[in-house]
Amino acid sequence: MLALSRSLLVASAAFTLLFAAGCSSSEAGNAVAADTTAASTSAATSTTDGVSGQEGIDAGGSTDIDVEIGQCVQLGGTMTAATIDNAECGSMESNYKVIAKAEQNEQCPTDVNQTYYETLDGVEQGALCLDVDWVVGGCMSVPTVGMDEPSRVDCGDPDATDVEQVTEIKTGTADPNECPEGGFAYDARQFVVCTTTIS
């Protein structure tokens, strides 16, 4: 499952991140990563609050977690044992923002970073469409190997790995060259999160 691709200005080098999470019980939840490719834009914001591509709709469905579009969650666990909790956007606990809700995960925008959905007897009951909870000036550890979810870290933490610091968020274009050092792009919704690699 491809979740994030960071497009670099230099050549066409990129790294990818695999996400997986889920939950087990009679009502099962699954987190399914979606492909994110290169994009860029021109209006910077301090968070993704003003990004029109993250103002999705509630298209139905139901999950056990009570969360609204624009709120954030902490997603973890594995494909068969997911954990998901409410989290304050921009906090150390938050790693994803809910950008839309759907009856089935396939109804989420094609460039979301992650989907979390719950099933009952093998039938999807509802899905949350999730983007990384990016904050301009903040840092996220975005693992390049394994199945770990991204996590917010202190930019100066010497023990943190795979750290990306957000420099700006641009909207209205799919050109990764608009970022000085590359970034994480959202082609379908036309915005890019410009980042600098810290470690």
PDB file of C-alpha atoms in Angstrom:
ATOM      1  CA  MET A   1       0.000   0.000   0.000  1.00  0.00           C
ATOM      2  CA  LEU A   2       1.613   3.216  -1.128  1.00  0.00           C
ATOM      3  CA  ALA A   3       0.780   6.128   1.138  1.00  0.00           C
ATOM      4  CA  LEU A   4       3.101   9.063   0.635  1.00  0.00           C
ATOM      5  CA  SER A   5       5.565  10.042  -2.037  1.00  0.00           C
ATOM      6  CA  ARG A   6       7.840  13.001  -1.512  1.00  0.00           C
ATOM      7  CA  SER A   7       8.686  14.616  -4.810  1.00  0.00           C
ATOM      8  CA  LEU A   8      12.129  16.127  -4.927  1.00  0.00           C
ATOM      9  CA  LEU A   9      13.267  19.050  -7.005  1.00  0.00           C
ATOM     10  CA  VAL A  10      16.510  17.236  -7.821  1.00  0.00           C
ATOM     11  CA  ALA A  11      16.047  14.455 -10.392  1.00  0.00           C
ATOM     12  CA  SER A  12      13.040  12.262  -9.841  1.00  0.00           C
ATOM     13  CA  ALA A  13      14.116  10.632  -6.590  1.00  0.00           C
ATOM     14  CA  ALA A  14      11.307   9.930  -4.190  1.00  0.00           C
ATOM     15  CA  PHE A  15      10.627   7.857  -1.133  1.00  0.00           C
ATOM     16  CA  THR A  16       7.490   6.033  -0.309  1.00  0.00           C
ATOM     17  CA  LEU A  17       5.785   5.226   2.933  1.00  0.00           C
ATOM     18  CA  LEU A  18       3.657   2.232   3.672  1.00  0.00           C
ATOM     19  CA  PHE A  19       0.767   2.602   6.075  1.00  0.00           C
ATOM     20  CA  ALA A  20      -1.360  -0.144   7.516  1.00  0.00           C
ATOM     21  CA  ALA A  21      -3.733  -0.274  10.413  1.00  0.00           C
ATOM     22  CA  GLY A  22      -6.939  -1.984  11.289  1.00  0.00           C
ATOM     23  CA  CYS A  23      -8.992  -3.226  14.198  1.00  0.00           C
ATOM     24  CA  SER A  24     -10.369  -6.540  15.303  1.00  0.00           C
ATOM     25  CA  SER A  25     -13.741  -7.354  16.808  1.00  0.00           C
ATOM     26  CA  SER A  26     -17.130  -8.210  15.437  1.00  0.00           C
ATOM     27  CA  GLU A  27     -16.958  -4.761  13.887  1.00  0.00           C
ATOM     28  CA  ALA A  28     -13.597  -4.582  12.143  1.00  0.00           C
ATOM     29  CA  GLY A  29     -11.803  -1.395  11.165  1.00  0.00           C
ATOM     30  CA  ASN A  30      -9.158  -1.131   8.512  1.00  0.00           C
ATOM     31  CA  ALA A  31      -6.827   1.625   7.512  1.00  0.00           C
ATOM     32  CA  VAL A  32      -5.995   1.558   3.849  1.00  0.00           C
ATOM     33  CA  ALA A  33      -3.331   3.787   2.374  1.00  0.00           C
ATOM     34  CA  ALA A  34      -4.007   5.673  -0.807  1.00  0.00           C
ATOM     35  CA  ASP A  35      -1.460   6.813  -3.365  1.00  0.00           C
ATOM     36  CA  THR A  36      -0.163  10.356  -2.957  1.00  0.00           C
ATOM     37  CA  THR A  37       1.810  11.806  -5.851  1.00  0.00           C
ATOM     38  CA  ALA A  38       3.454  15.117  -6.679  1.00  0.00           C
ATOM     39  CA  ALA A  39       1.594  18.457  -6.544  1.00  0.00           C
ATOM     40  CA  SER A  40       2.185  22.096  -5.643  1.00  0.00           C
ATOM     41  CA  THR A  41       0.399  25.443  -5.152  1.00  0.00           C
ATOM     42  CA  SER A  42       0.720  29.110  -4.418  1.00  0.00           C
ATOM     43  CA  ALA A  43      -1.118  30.243  -1.282  1.00  0.00           C
ATOM     44  CA  ALA A  44       0.652  29.427   1.978  1.00  0.00           C
ATOM     45  CA  THR A  45      -1.251  28.729   5.180  1.00  0.00           C
ATOM     46  CA  SER A  46      -0.031  27.899   8.693  1.00  0.00           C
ATOM     47  CA  THR A  47      -2.054  24.680   8.831  1.00  0.00           C
ATOM     48  CA  THR A  48      -4.133  22.799   6.320  1.00  0.00           C
ATOM     49  CA  ASP A  49      -7.288  24.458   7.721  1.00  0.00           C
ATOM     50  CA  GLY A  50      -7.564  26.779   4.720  1.00  0.00           C
ATOM     51  CA  VAL A  51      -6.888  24.145   2.071  1.00  0.00           C
ATOM     52  CA  SER A  52     -10.046  23.771   0.007  1.00  0.00           C
ATOM     53  CA  GLY A  53      -9.071  20.216  -0.915  1.00  0.00           C
ATOM     54  CA  GLN A  54      -9.533  19.248   2.711  1.00  0.00           C
ATOM     55  CA  GLU A  55     -13.081  20.536   2.976  1.00  0.00           C
ATOM     56  CA  GLY A  56     -14.698  17.278   1.935  1.00  0.00           C
ATOM     57  CA  ILE A  57     -18.231  16.119   2.450  1.00  0.00           C
ATOM     58  CA  ASP A  58     -19.963  13.676   4.747  1.00  0.00           C
ATOM     59  CA  ALA A  59     -21.240  11.095   2.261  1.00  0.00           C
ATOM     60  CA  GLY A  60     -22.683   8.802   4.894  1.00  0.00           C
ATOM     61  CA  GLY A  61     -21.468   5.707   6.617  1.00  0.00           C
ATOM     62  CA  SER A  62     -20.813   5.129  10.276  1.00  0.00           C
ATOM     63  CA  THR A  63     -17.763   4.440  12.446  1.00  0.00           C
ATOM     64  CA  ASP A  64     -17.458   3.906  16.186  1.00  0.00           C
ATOM     65  CA  ILE A  65     -15.285   6.997  16.646  1.00  0.00           C
ATOM     66  CA  ASP A  66     -17.176  10.281  16.979  1.00  0.00           C
ATOM     67  CA  VAL A  67     -15.212  12.693  14.795  1.00  0.00           C
ATOM     68  CA  GLU A  68     -16.211  15.428  12.355  1.00  0.00           C
ATOM     69  CA  ILE A  69     -14.618  16.633   9.121  1.00  0.00           C
ATOM     70  CA  GLY A  70     -11.769  19.005  10.013  1.00  0.00           C
ATOM     71  CA  GLN A  71     -11.031  17.271  13.314  1.00  0.00           C
ATOM     72  CA  CYS A  72      -7.985  15.109  13.931  1.00  0.00           C
ATOM     73  CA  VAL A  73      -7.202  11.617  15.134  1.00  0.00           C
ATOM     74  CA  GLN A  74      -4.318   9.500  16.316  1.00  0.00           C
ATOM     75  CA  LEU A  75      -4.205   6.383  14.140  1.00  0.00           C
ATOM     76  CA  GLY A  76      -1.955   3.458  14.945  1.00  0.00           C
ATOM     77  CA  GLY A  77      -1.864  -0.274  15.296  1.00  0.00           C
ATOM     78  CA  THR A  78      -1.876  -2.780  12.476  1.00  0.00           C
ATOM     79  CA  MET A  79      -4.128  -3.934   9.689  1.00  0.00           C
ATOM     80  CA  THR A  80      -5.816  -6.440  12.009  1.00  0.00           C
ATOM     81  CA  ALA A  81      -5.676  -4.424  15.237  1.00  0.00           C
ATOM     82  CA  ALA A  82      -6.030  -0.715  14.505  1.00  0.00           C
ATOM     83  CA  THR A  83      -6.229   1.930  17.185  1.00  0.00           C
ATOM     84  CA  ILE A  84      -7.904   5.267  16.533  1.00  0.00           C
ATOM     85  CA  ASP A  85      -8.567   8.048  19.025  1.00  0.00           C
ATOM     86  CA  ASN A  86      -9.626  11.676  18.883  1.00  0.00           C
ATOM     87  CA  ALA A  87      -6.714  14.126  19.034  1.00  0.00           C
ATOM     88  CA  GLU A  88      -6.398  17.898  18.949  1.00  0.00           C
ATOM     89  CA  CYS A  89      -5.137  19.030  15.544  1.00  0.00           C
ATOM     90  CA  GLY A  90      -1.503  20.110  15.702  1.00  0.00           C
ATOM     91  CA  SER A  91      -0.897  18.307  19.003  1.00  0.00           C
ATOM     92  CA  MET A  92       1.839  15.729  19.552  1.00  0.00           C
ATOM     93  CA  GLU A  93      -0.835  13.011  19.542  1.00  0.00           C
ATOM     94  CA  SER A  94      -2.417  13.964  16.217  1.00  0.00           C
ATOM     95  CA  ASN A  95      -1.157  12.342  13.043  1.00  0.00           C
ATOM     96  CA  TYR A  96      -4.184  12.585  10.703  1.00  0.00           C
ATOM     97  CA  LYS A  97      -6.955  15.044   9.872  1.00  0.00           C
ATOM     98  CA  VAL A  98     -10.393  13.830   8.776  1.00  0.00           C
ATOM     99  CA  ILE A  99     -11.021  15.466   5.408  1.00  0.00           C
ATOM    100  CA  ALA A 100     -14.174  13.572   4.413  1.00  0.00           C
ATOM    101  CA  LYS A 101     -16.470  10.707   5.389  1.00  0.00           C
ATOM    102  CA  ALA A 102     -17.851   8.007   3.132  1.00  0.00           C
ATOM    103  CA  GLU A 103     -19.899   4.837   3.148  1.00  0.00           C
ATOM    104  CA  GLN A 104     -16.943   2.934   1.634  1.00  0.00           C
ATOM    105  CA  ASN A 105     -13.218   3.681   1.572  1.00  0.00           C
ATOM    106  CA  GLU A 106     -13.178   3.642  -2.256  1.00  0.00           C
ATOM    107  CA  GLN A 107     -15.314   6.826  -2.151  1.00  0.00           C
ATOM    108  CA  CYS A 108     -12.498   8.852  -0.538  1.00  0.00           C
ATOM    109  CA  PRO A 109     -10.465  11.210  -2.746  1.00  0.00           C
ATOM    110  CA  THR A 110      -7.850   9.193  -4.615  1.00  0.00           C
ATOM    111  CA  ASP A 111      -4.937  11.136  -3.129  1.00  0.00           C
ATOM    112  CA  VAL A 112      -5.716  10.885   0.607  1.00  0.00           C
ATOM    113  CA  ASN A 113      -2.863   9.555   2.725  1.00  0.00           C
ATOM    114  CA  GLN A 114      -4.959   7.005   4.570  1.00  0.00           C
ATOM    115  CA  THR A 115      -8.459   5.648   4.986  1.00  0.00           C
ATOM    116  CA  TYR A 116      -9.896   4.097   8.116  1.00  0.00           C
ATOM    117  CA  TYR A 117     -13.003   2.001   7.676  1.00  0.00           C
ATOM    118  CA  GLU A 118     -15.044  -0.389   9.768  1.00  0.00           C
ATOM    119  CA  THR A 119     -16.803  -3.538   8.654  1.00  0.00           C
ATOM    120  CA  LEU A 120     -19.548  -5.657  10.156  1.00  0.00           C
ATOM    121  CA  ASP A 121     -19.727  -9.241   8.917  1.00  0.00           C
ATOM    122  CA  GLY A 122     -17.477  -8.274   6.004  1.00  0.00           C
ATOM    123  CA  VAL A 123     -19.612  -5.302   4.910  1.00  0.00           C
ATOM    124  CA  GLU A 124     -18.188  -1.783   5.144  1.00  0.00           C
ATOM    125  CA  GLN A 125     -20.195   0.398   7.518  1.00  0.00           C
ATOM    126  CA  GLY A 126     -18.334   3.662   7.021  1.00  0.00           C
ATOM    127  CA  ALA A 127     -14.963   5.219   6.244  1.00  0.00           C
ATOM    128  CA  LEU A 128     -12.891   8.204   7.323  1.00  0.00           C
ATOM    129  CA  CYS A 129     -10.768   9.847   4.611  1.00  0.00           C
ATOM    130  CA  LEU A 130      -7.512  11.019   6.212  1.00  0.00           C
ATOM    131  CA  ASP A 131      -4.603  13.326   5.346  1.00  0.00           C
ATOM    132  CA  VAL A 132      -1.491  13.745   7.463  1.00  0.00           C
ATOM    133  CA  ASP A 133      -2.057  16.558   9.993  1.00  0.00           C
ATOM    134  CA  TRP A 134       0.595  18.864   8.526  1.00  0.00           C
ATOM    135  CA  VAL A 135       1.444  22.108  10.362  1.00  0.00           C
ATOM    136  CA  VAL A 136       3.672  24.785   8.815  1.00  0.00           C
ATOM    137  CA  GLY A 137       6.860  25.044  10.859  1.00  0.00           C
ATOM    138  CA  GLY A 138       6.143  21.705  12.522  1.00  0.00           C
ATOM    139  CA  CYS A 139       7.888  18.396  11.977  1.00  0.00           C
ATOM    140  CA  MET A 140       6.577  14.934  11.222  1.00  0.00           C
ATOM    141  CA  SER A 141       8.495  11.671  11.273  1.00  0.00           C
ATOM    142  CA  VAL A 142       7.419  10.045   8.024  1.00  0.00           C
ATOM    143  CA  PRO A 143       8.833   6.498   8.031  1.00  0.00           C
ATOM    144  CA  THR A 144      10.233   5.377   4.697  1.00  0.00           C
ATOM    145  CA  VAL A 145      10.223   1.653   5.508  1.00  0.00           C
ATOM    146  CA  GLY A 146       7.911  -0.626   7.406  1.00  0.00           C
ATOM    147  CA  MET A 147       4.288  -0.087   8.297  1.00  0.00           C
ATOM    148  CA  ASP A 148       4.538   2.716  10.847  1.00  0.00           C
ATOM    149  CA  GLU A 149       2.209   5.706  10.752  1.00  0.00           C
ATOM    150  CA  PRO A 150       3.636   9.238  10.657  1.00  0.00           C
ATOM    151  CA  SER A 151       4.070  10.939  14.010  1.00  0.00           C
ATOM    152  CA  ARG A 152       4.627  14.516  15.128  1.00  0.00           C
ATOM    153  CA  VAL A 153       8.092  15.101  16.579  1.00  0.00           C
ATOM    154  CA  ASP A 154      10.116  17.987  17.945  1.00  0.00           C
ATOM    155  CA  CYS A 155      12.185  19.364  15.059  1.00  0.00           C
ATOM    156  CA  GLY A 156      15.297  19.355  17.267  1.00  0.00           C
ATOM    157  CA  ASP A 157      14.938  15.786  18.546  1.00  0.00           C
ATOM    158  CA  PRO A 158      18.310  14.117  17.820  1.00  0.00           C
ATOM    159  CA  ASP A 159      16.736  10.649  18.106  1.00  0.00           C
ATOM    160  CA  ALA A 160      13.941  11.245  15.580  1.00  0.00           C
ATOM    161  CA  THR A 161      14.340   9.744  12.126  1.00  0.00           C
ATOM    162  CA  ASP A 162      12.789  10.411   8.721  1.00  0.00           C
ATOM    163  CA  VAL A 163      11.881  13.944   9.862  1.00  0.00           C
ATOM    164  CA  GLU A 164      10.273  16.417   7.460  1.00  0.00           C
ATOM    165  CA  GLN A 165       9.668  20.046   8.450  1.00  0.00           C
ATOM    166  CA  VAL A 166       6.761  21.762   6.698  1.00  0.00           C
ATOM    167  CA  THR A 167       7.820  25.064   5.123  1.00  0.00           C
ATOM    168  CA  GLU A 168       4.548  25.998   3.410  1.00  0.00           C
ATOM    169  CA  ILE A 169       1.355  24.635   1.916  1.00  0.00           C
ATOM    170  CA  LYS A 170       0.549  25.691  -1.640  1.00  0.00           C
ATOM    171  CA  THR A 171      -2.764  25.309  -3.441  1.00  0.00           C
ATOM    172  CA  GLY A 172      -3.889  25.423  -7.061  1.00  0.00           C
ATOM    173  CA  THR A 173      -1.166  23.527  -8.900  1.00  0.00           C
ATOM    174  CA  ALA A 174       0.271  20.032  -9.299  1.00  0.00           C
ATOM    175  CA  ASP A 175       3.863  21.111  -9.950  1.00  0.00           C
ATOM    176  CA  PRO A 176       6.341  19.901  -7.286  1.00  0.00           C
ATOM    177  CA  ASN A 177       8.919  22.353  -8.615  1.00  0.00           C
ATOM    178  CA  GLU A 178       6.997  25.127  -6.828  1.00  0.00           C
ATOM    179  CA  CYS A 179       8.596  23.889  -3.589  1.00  0.00           C
ATOM    180  CA  PRO A 180      12.261  24.796  -3.009  1.00  0.00           C
ATOM    181  CA  GLU A 181      13.183  21.280  -1.804  1.00  0.00           C
ATOM    182  CA  GLY A 182      10.200  19.169  -2.823  1.00  0.00           C
ATOM    183  CA  GLY A 183       7.210  18.054  -0.853  1.00  0.00           C
ATOM    184  CA  PHE A 184       4.189  15.815  -0.486  1.00  0.00           C
ATOM    185  CA  ALA A 185       1.719  16.364  -3.279  1.00  0.00           C
ATOM    186  CA  TYR A 186      -2.010  15.875  -3.616  1.00  0.00           C
ATOM    187  CA  ASP A 187      -2.711  15.729  -7.361  1.00  0.00           C
ATOM    188  CA  ALA A 188      -6.466  15.159  -7.275  1.00  0.00           C
ATOM    189  CA  ARG A 189      -7.103  18.078  -4.922  1.00  0.00           C
ATOM    190  CA  GLN A 190      -4.360  20.351  -6.260  1.00  0.00           C
ATOM    191  CA  PHE A 191      -2.179  21.202  -3.279  1.00  0.00           C
ATOM    192  CA  VAL A 192       1.317  20.380  -2.079  1.00  0.00           C
ATOM    193  CA  VAL A 193       2.914  20.374   1.359  1.00  0.00           C
ATOM    194  CA  CYS A 194       6.430  21.765   0.889  1.00  0.00           C
ATOM    195  CA  THR A 195       8.985  20.280   3.265  1.00  0.00           C
ATOM    196  CA  THR A 196      12.652  20.284   4.191  1.00  0.00           C
ATOM    197  CA  THR A 197      14.283  17.028   5.197  1.00  0.00           C
ATOM    198  CA  ILE A 198      15.723  17.374   8.724  1.00  0.00           C
ATOM    199  CA  SER A 199      16.972  13.812   9.240  1.00  0.00           C
TER     200      SER A 199
END
